[in-house]
Amino acid sequence: MKQGIYQSLQLRKKEGKKSFAVLIDPDKVSVRTHSENTSLLDELIDLSLAAKVDYFLVGGSLVISNHLDDVVQYIKANCGIPVILFPGSPNQVSKYADALLYLSLISGRNAELLIGQHVVSAPFVKMSGLEIMPTGYMVVDGGAPTTVSYISNASPIPSDKNEIAMCTAMAGEMLGMRLIYMDSGSGAKRPITESMIESVAGNIEVPLIVGGGITNPEKAYLNCKSGADVIVVGNAIEKDASLIKEMAAAIHSVPVKI
Ligand code: 1GP
């Protein structure tokens, strides 16, 4: 099984380097047609290259359009930034990507999202040839229902229950998850608190991804200082793509621990 992307995440964590992942929702971008000079996707790619973005995450809780393959192929054809799938459902798998976050919703008690959908799609996922990264996915209350909290039909972890988040992440790691992703949902009113990130990060060894409602570089920086290894931003960048530069600079400026 391929391991390149995971090894890069592990190495960056070991070196104390923080990573920035730009989330691209395939519904919100389109591949440039012959009649167009440029598109939002071109702009995101150009800005990400200039800012030395570490990863693209592609996917969403509810993808309506049918051009995931086109979007992934377009990114791969136009830059060398690794593309990691962040699927909201088993049909969001594209063999053209580099890796797949194989998400199990460990914060919920919905058996379908813990293991059921994985069973049904296992042969298809394996056949894709993608690097598979088992990921303990934890949804944290972001102050209002988000698409992920509604679709998952599972209660999010209350935003002030650090110990529940900590124990969930620890259990996920001991069950064999190679990554933990704490998410307050796209466009969350309240991003995850630094104290919750600290509680989780201090008790696991695997890389920690944090996202949901991060709208400014200061917050991204503080999340990294609290122990996040990868910061994911989608919504804020859709609204203002120029944020990519400031976000990347803030995340990459976190001092490397010696
Ligand atoms: C959502 O963590 C991601 O699943 C990113 O959230 O779109 O709010 O940045 P935003």
mmCIF file of C-alpha atoms and ligand atoms in Angstrom:
data_model
loop_
_atom_site.group_PDB
_atom_site.id
_atom_site.type_symbol
_atom_site.label_atom_id
_atom_site.label_comp_id
_atom_site.label_asym_id
_atom_site.label_seq_id
_atom_site.Cartn_x
_atom_site.Cartn_y
_atom_site.Cartn_z
ATOM 1 C CA MET A 1 0.000 0.000 0.000
ATOM 2 C CA LYS A 2 1.216 3.522 -0.822
ATOM 3 C CA GLN A 3 2.469 5.634 2.114
ATOM 4 C CA GLY A 4 4.073 8.763 0.664
ATOM 5 C CA ILE A 5 1.620 11.383 1.863
ATOM 6 C CA TYR A 6 1.265 9.859 5.316
ATOM 7 C CA GLN A 7 5.028 9.705 5.664
ATOM 8 C CA SER A 8 5.234 13.385 4.752
ATOM 9 C CA LEU A 9 2.651 14.206 7.442
ATOM 10 C CA GLN A 10 4.510 12.149 10.021
ATOM 11 C CA LEU A 11 7.857 13.669 9.118
ATOM 12 C CA ARG A 12 6.483 17.193 9.277
ATOM 13 C CA LYS A 13 5.002 16.451 12.688
ATOM 14 C CA LYS A 14 8.297 14.987 13.912
ATOM 15 C CA GLU A 15 10.103 18.112 12.746
ATOM 16 C CA GLY A 16 7.447 20.326 14.363
ATOM 17 C CA LYS A 17 6.493 21.819 10.986
ATOM 18 C CA LYS A 18 2.892 22.905 10.649
ATOM 19 C CA SER A 19 0.953 22.299 7.445
ATOM 20 C CA PHE A 20 -1.720 24.240 5.634
ATOM 21 C CA ALA A 21 -4.402 22.432 3.637
ATOM 22 C CA VAL A 22 -6.752 24.372 1.367
ATOM 23 C CA LEU A 23 -10.170 22.712 1.152
ATOM 24 C CA ILE A 24 -11.748 22.714 -2.278
ATOM 25 C CA ASP A 25 -15.425 21.847 -2.526
ATOM 26 C CA PRO A 26 -15.993 20.436 -6.039
ATOM 27 C CA ASP A 27 -19.435 22.067 -6.064
ATOM 28 C CA LYS A 28 -17.934 25.528 -5.711
ATOM 29 C CA VAL A 29 -15.341 25.390 -8.494
ATOM 30 C CA SER A 30 -15.409 24.511 -12.143
ATOM 31 C CA VAL A 31 -12.723 23.496 -14.565
ATOM 32 C CA ARG A 32 -11.871 26.230 -17.053
ATOM 33 C CA THR A 33 -13.570 25.888 -20.424
ATOM 34 C CA HIS A 34 -12.152 26.994 -23.801
ATOM 35 C CA SER A 35 -14.126 30.227 -23.742
ATOM 36 C CA GLU A 36 -12.721 31.296 -20.359
ATOM 37 C CA ASN A 37 -9.333 32.815 -19.608
ATOM 38 C CA THR A 38 -9.260 31.815 -15.997
ATOM 39 C CA SER A 39 -11.470 30.349 -13.276
ATOM 40 C CA LEU A 40 -11.710 30.286 -9.478
ATOM 41 C CA LEU A 41 -9.866 26.971 -9.524
ATOM 42 C CA ASP A 42 -6.975 28.532 -11.471
ATOM 43 C CA GLU A 43 -6.872 31.376 -8.969
ATOM 44 C CA LEU A 44 -6.807 28.959 -6.015
ATOM 45 C CA ILE A 45 -4.027 26.918 -7.622
ATOM 46 C CA ASP A 46 -1.912 29.995 -8.435
ATOM 47 C CA LEU A 47 -2.310 31.516 -4.979
ATOM 48 C CA SER A 48 -1.608 28.161 -3.304
ATOM 49 C CA LEU A 49 1.562 27.640 -5.320
ATOM 50 C CA ALA A 50 2.781 31.142 -4.492
ATOM 51 C CA ALA A 51 2.015 30.650 -0.768
ATOM 52 C CA LYS A 52 3.581 27.156 -0.644
ATOM 53 C CA VAL A 53 0.361 25.496 0.502
ATOM 54 C CA ASP A 54 1.164 21.954 1.655
ATOM 55 C CA TYR A 55 -1.952 20.016 0.621
ATOM 56 C CA PHE A 56 -5.261 20.335 -1.151
ATOM 57 C CA LEU A 57 -8.214 18.579 0.446
ATOM 58 C CA VAL A 58 -10.986 17.927 -2.060
ATOM 59 C CA GLY A 59 -14.502 16.981 -1.024
ATOM 60 C CA GLY A 60 -17.431 18.008 1.125
ATOM 61 C CA SER A 61 -20.247 16.659 3.266
ATOM 62 C CA LEU A 62 -22.707 16.984 0.423
ATOM 63 C CA VAL A 63 -21.313 17.066 -3.106
ATOM 64 C CA ILE A 64 -24.029 17.588 -5.670
ATOM 65 C CA SER A 65 -22.028 18.043 -8.869
ATOM 66 C CA ASN A 66 -20.550 15.188 -10.818
ATOM 67 C CA HIS A 67 -17.128 16.483 -11.760
ATOM 68 C CA LEU A 68 -14.879 15.346 -8.925
ATOM 69 C CA ASP A 69 -12.589 13.490 -11.358
ATOM 70 C CA ASP A 70 -12.312 16.580 -13.579
ATOM 71 C CA VAL A 71 -11.479 18.851 -10.647
ATOM 72 C CA VAL A 72 -8.838 16.465 -9.264
ATOM 73 C CA GLN A 73 -7.269 15.884 -12.686
ATOM 74 C CA TYR A 74 -7.189 19.607 -13.357
ATOM 75 C CA ILE A 75 -5.372 20.315 -10.083
ATOM 76 C CA LYS A 76 -2.907 17.481 -10.711
ATOM 77 C CA ALA A 77 -2.223 18.735 -14.252
ATOM 78 C CA ASN A 78 -1.539 22.273 -13.057
ATOM 79 C CA CYS A 79 0.504 21.919 -9.891
ATOM 80 C CA GLY A 80 2.498 19.541 -7.747
ATOM 81 C CA ILE A 81 0.602 20.134 -4.499
ATOM 82 C CA PRO A 82 -0.637 16.738 -3.227
ATOM 83 C CA VAL A 83 -4.392 16.168 -3.485
ATOM 84 C CA ILE A 84 -6.040 14.377 -0.564
ATOM 85 C CA LEU A 85 -9.676 13.345 -0.846
ATOM 86 C CA PHE A 86 -11.945 14.338 2.040
ATOM 87 C CA PRO A 87 -15.068 12.389 1.132
ATOM 88 C CA GLY A 88 -18.509 12.978 2.574
ATOM 89 C CA SER A 89 -19.709 9.698 1.095
ATOM 90 C CA PRO A 90 -18.216 6.615 -0.582
ATOM 91 C CA ASN A 91 -19.013 7.912 -4.054
ATOM 92 C CA GLN A 92 -16.503 10.754 -3.604
ATOM 93 C CA VAL A 93 -13.514 8.658 -4.597
ATOM 94 C CA SER A 94 -11.308 9.661 -7.492
ATOM 95 C CA LYS A 95 -8.392 7.486 -8.555
ATOM 96 C CA TYR A 96 -6.631 10.612 -9.833
ATOM 97 C CA ALA A 97 -5.957 11.940 -6.323
ATOM 98 C CA ASP A 98 -2.883 11.076 -4.253
ATOM 99 C CA ALA A 99 -4.502 9.894 -1.052
ATOM 100 C CA LEU A 100 -7.808 9.408 0.720
ATOM 101 C CA LEU A 101 -8.816 10.329 4.261
ATOM 102 C CA TYR A 102 -10.575 7.079 5.142
ATOM 103 C CA LEU A 103 -12.902 8.684 7.642
ATOM 104 C CA SER A 104 -14.615 6.916 10.498
ATOM 105 C CA LEU A 105 -16.886 9.213 12.494
ATOM 106 C CA ILE A 106 -15.600 8.216 15.918
ATOM 107 C CA SER A 107 -17.371 11.089 17.717
ATOM 108 C CA GLY A 108 -20.779 9.737 16.631
ATOM 109 C CA ARG A 109 -22.693 6.569 17.331
ATOM 110 C CA ASN A 110 -23.974 6.106 13.810
ATOM 111 C CA ALA A 111 -22.771 2.630 12.825
ATOM 112 C CA GLU A 112 -23.070 3.442 9.112
ATOM 113 C CA LEU A 113 -20.439 6.187 9.384
ATOM 114 C CA LEU A 114 -18.261 4.245 11.804
ATOM 115 C CA ILE A 115 -17.963 1.110 9.652
ATOM 116 C CA GLY A 116 -21.079 0.390 7.543
ATOM 117 C CA GLN A 117 -20.290 2.492 4.482
ATOM 118 C CA HIS A 118 -16.680 1.317 4.593
ATOM 119 C CA VAL A 119 -17.765 -2.302 4.294
ATOM 120 C CA VAL A 120 -19.960 -1.600 1.281
ATOM 121 C CA SER A 121 -17.295 0.419 -0.544
ATOM 122 C CA ALA A 122 -14.166 -1.515 0.515
ATOM 123 C CA PRO A 123 -13.442 -3.360 -2.780
ATOM 124 C CA PHE A 124 -13.993 -0.185 -4.785
ATOM 125 C CA VAL A 125 -11.791 1.915 -2.478
ATOM 126 C CA LYS A 126 -9.006 -0.694 -2.572
ATOM 127 C CA MET A 127 -9.188 -0.919 -6.366
ATOM 128 C CA SER A 128 -8.711 2.864 -6.651
ATOM 129 C CA GLY A 129 -5.010 2.390 -5.864
ATOM 130 C CA LEU A 130 -5.110 5.496 -3.668
ATOM 131 C CA GLU A 131 -3.015 5.846 -0.541
ATOM 132 C CA ILE A 132 -5.537 5.128 2.215
ATOM 133 C CA MET A 133 -5.137 7.043 5.478
ATOM 134 C CA PRO A 134 -7.384 5.729 8.282
ATOM 135 C CA THR A 135 -8.683 8.858 9.995
ATOM 136 C CA GLY A 136 -10.613 9.210 13.238
ATOM 137 C CA TYR A 137 -13.062 11.970 12.372
ATOM 138 C CA MET A 138 -14.424 13.978 15.286
ATOM 139 C CA VAL A 139 -17.188 16.514 14.812
ATOM 140 C CA VAL A 140 -17.231 19.194 17.497
ATOM 141 C CA ASP A 141 -20.181 21.530 18.080
ATOM 142 C CA GLY A 142 -19.557 24.765 16.183
ATOM 143 C CA GLY A 143 -22.407 26.826 17.590
ATOM 144 C CA ALA A 144 -24.991 26.026 14.915
ATOM 145 C CA PRO A 145 -25.950 22.977 12.836
ATOM 146 C CA THR A 146 -23.553 22.502 9.917
ATOM 147 C CA THR A 147 -23.954 20.268 6.870
ATOM 148 C CA VAL A 148 -21.732 17.630 8.441
ATOM 149 C CA SER A 149 -23.682 17.572 11.727
ATOM 150 C CA TYR A 150 -27.000 17.285 9.876
ATOM 151 C CA ILE A 151 -25.892 14.681 7.324
ATOM 152 C CA SER A 152 -24.087 12.531 9.883
ATOM 153 C CA ASN A 153 -27.199 12.314 12.079
ATOM 154 C CA ALA A 154 -24.903 12.133 15.072
ATOM 155 C CA SER A 155 -24.434 14.461 18.024
ATOM 156 C CA PRO A 156 -21.256 16.507 17.838
ATOM 157 C CA ILE A 157 -18.944 16.657 20.853
ATOM 158 C CA PRO A 158 -19.981 19.666 22.994
ATOM 159 C CA SER A 159 -17.456 22.443 22.437
ATOM 160 C CA ASP A 160 -16.530 22.702 26.135
ATOM 161 C CA LYS A 161 -16.139 18.972 26.811
ATOM 162 C CA ASN A 162 -12.395 18.703 26.340
ATOM 163 C CA GLU A 163 -12.191 15.399 28.149
ATOM 164 C CA ILE A 164 -14.679 13.747 25.774
ATOM 165 C CA ALA A 165 -12.640 14.976 22.805
ATOM 166 C CA MET A 166 -9.423 13.762 24.427
ATOM 167 C CA CYS A 167 -10.757 10.283 25.243
ATOM 168 C CA THR A 168 -12.337 9.942 21.788
ATOM 169 C CA ALA A 169 -9.055 10.792 20.072
ATOM 170 C CA MET A 170 -7.094 8.454 22.342
ATOM 171 C CA ALA A 171 -9.511 5.597 21.640
ATOM 172 C CA GLY A 172 -9.311 6.322 17.905
ATOM 173 C CA GLU A 173 -5.526 6.195 17.971
ATOM 174 C CA MET A 174 -5.477 2.944 19.963
ATOM 175 C CA LEU A 175 -7.941 1.445 17.485
ATOM 176 C CA GLY A 176 -5.382 2.122 14.770
ATOM 177 C CA MET A 177 -6.385 5.459 13.255
ATOM 178 C CA ARG A 178 -3.317 7.063 11.670
ATOM 179 C CA LEU A 179 -4.736 10.605 11.798
ATOM 180 C CA ILE A 180 -7.225 12.453 13.969
ATOM 181 C CA TYR A 181 -9.340 15.169 12.311
ATOM 182 C CA MET A 182 -11.238 17.535 14.627
ATOM 183 C CA ASP A 183 -13.835 19.488 12.687
ATOM 184 C CA SER A 184 -16.452 21.965 13.828
ATOM 185 C CA GLY A 185 -17.962 21.839 10.336
ATOM 186 C CA SER A 186 -17.647 24.042 7.308
ATOM 187 C CA GLY A 187 -18.585 27.633 8.065
ATOM 188 C CA ALA A 188 -18.895 26.916 11.806
ATOM 189 C CA LYS A 189 -19.788 29.961 13.875
ATOM 190 C CA ARG A 190 -17.365 28.894 16.588
ATOM 191 C CA PRO A 191 -14.131 27.149 15.646
ATOM 192 C CA ILE A 192 -12.644 24.576 18.022
ATOM 193 C CA THR A 193 -11.107 26.098 21.158
ATOM 194 C CA GLU A 194 -7.368 26.104 21.751
ATOM 195 C CA SER A 195 -7.897 24.368 25.091
ATOM 196 C CA MET A 196 -9.665 21.430 23.390
ATOM 197 C CA ILE A 197 -6.900 21.204 20.770
ATOM 198 C CA GLU A 198 -4.300 21.180 23.551
ATOM 199 C CA SER A 199 -6.119 18.414 25.462
ATOM 200 C CA VAL A 200 -6.260 16.227 22.361
ATOM 201 C CA ALA A 201 -2.801 16.985 20.975
ATOM 202 C CA GLY A 202 -1.144 16.277 24.327
ATOM 203 C CA ASN A 203 -2.541 12.765 24.430
ATOM 204 C CA ILE A 204 -1.992 11.366 20.936
ATOM 205 C CA GLU A 205 1.079 10.664 18.822
ATOM 206 C CA VAL A 206 -0.520 10.717 15.355
ATOM 207 C CA PRO A 207 -0.840 13.941 13.335
ATOM 208 C CA LEU A 208 -3.802 16.130 14.297
ATOM 209 C CA ILE A 209 -5.857 17.915 11.628
ATOM 210 C CA VAL A 210 -8.067 20.832 12.727
ATOM 211 C CA GLY A 211 -10.699 22.681 10.695
ATOM 212 C CA GLY A 212 -14.079 24.338 10.650
ATOM 213 C CA GLY A 213 -14.796 28.051 10.937
ATOM 214 C CA ILE A 214 -11.182 29.242 10.856
ATOM 215 C CA THR A 215 -11.411 32.658 9.221
ATOM 216 C CA ASN A 216 -8.266 34.497 10.186
ATOM 217 C CA PRO A 217 -4.520 33.839 10.316
ATOM 218 C CA GLU A 218 -4.303 34.601 14.044
ATOM 219 C CA LYS A 219 -6.679 31.750 14.837
ATOM 220 C CA ALA A 220 -4.763 29.387 12.551
ATOM 221 C CA TYR A 221 -1.509 30.347 14.294
ATOM 222 C CA LEU A 222 -2.968 29.821 17.785
ATOM 223 C CA ASN A 223 -4.409 26.443 16.775
ATOM 224 C CA CYS A 224 -0.954 25.355 15.620
ATOM 225 C CA LYS A 225 0.662 26.597 18.822
ATOM 226 C CA SER A 226 -1.906 24.515 20.723
ATOM 227 C CA GLY A 227 -0.863 21.355 18.914
ATOM 228 C CA ALA A 228 -2.680 21.175 15.574
ATOM 229 C CA ASP A 229 -0.386 19.764 12.867
ATOM 230 C CA VAL A 230 -2.550 20.554 9.848
ATOM 231 C CA ILE A 231 -4.977 23.463 9.506
ATOM 232 C CA VAL A 232 -7.813 23.141 6.993
ATOM 233 C CA VAL A 233 -9.548 26.234 5.617
ATOM 234 C CA GLY A 234 -12.341 26.194 3.047
ATOM 235 C CA ASN A 235 -15.178 28.636 3.537
ATOM 236 C CA ALA A 236 -13.126 31.732 4.329
ATOM 237 C CA ILE A 237 -10.982 31.155 1.246
ATOM 238 C CA GLU A 238 -14.045 30.713 -0.968
ATOM 239 C CA LYS A 239 -15.103 34.180 0.186
ATOM 240 C CA ASP A 240 -11.664 35.760 -0.153
ATOM 241 C CA ALA A 241 -9.013 33.736 -1.953
ATOM 242 C CA SER A 242 -6.300 36.255 -1.060
ATOM 243 C CA LEU A 243 -6.462 34.886 2.521
ATOM 244 C CA ILE A 244 -4.417 31.902 1.315
ATOM 245 C CA LYS A 245 -1.225 33.966 1.454
ATOM 246 C CA GLU A 246 -1.774 35.267 5.009
ATOM 247 C CA MET A 247 -2.985 31.912 6.333
ATOM 248 C CA ALA A 248 0.018 30.075 4.882
ATOM 249 C CA ALA A 249 2.445 32.685 6.240
ATOM 250 C CA ALA A 250 0.920 32.449 9.747
ATOM 251 C CA ILE A 251 0.892 28.637 9.821
ATOM 252 C CA HIS A 252 4.413 28.318 8.448
ATOM 253 C CA SER A 253 5.711 30.930 10.884
ATOM 254 C CA VAL A 254 4.983 28.783 13.954
ATOM 255 C CA PRO A 255 8.400 28.164 15.512
ATOM 256 C CA VAL A 256 9.733 24.656 15.032
ATOM 257 C CA LYS A 257 10.264 22.898 18.396
ATOM 258 C CA ILE A 258 13.807 21.663 18.978
HETATM 259 C C1 1GP B 1 -14.806 21.609 7.012
HETATM 260 O O1 1GP B 1 -12.781 21.566 8.259
HETATM 261 C C2 1GP B 1 -13.370 21.981 7.086
HETATM 262 O O2 1GP B 1 -15.008 20.252 7.041
HETATM 263 C C3 1GP B 1 -13.150 23.431 6.782
HETATM 264 O O3 1GP B 1 -14.090 24.287 7.360
HETATM 265 O O4 1GP B 1 -14.970 25.550 5.419
HETATM 266 O O5 1GP B 1 -15.227 26.446 7.742
HETATM 267 O O6 1GP B 1 -13.000 26.419 6.638
HETATM 268 P P1 1GP B 1 -14.321 25.759 6.758
#
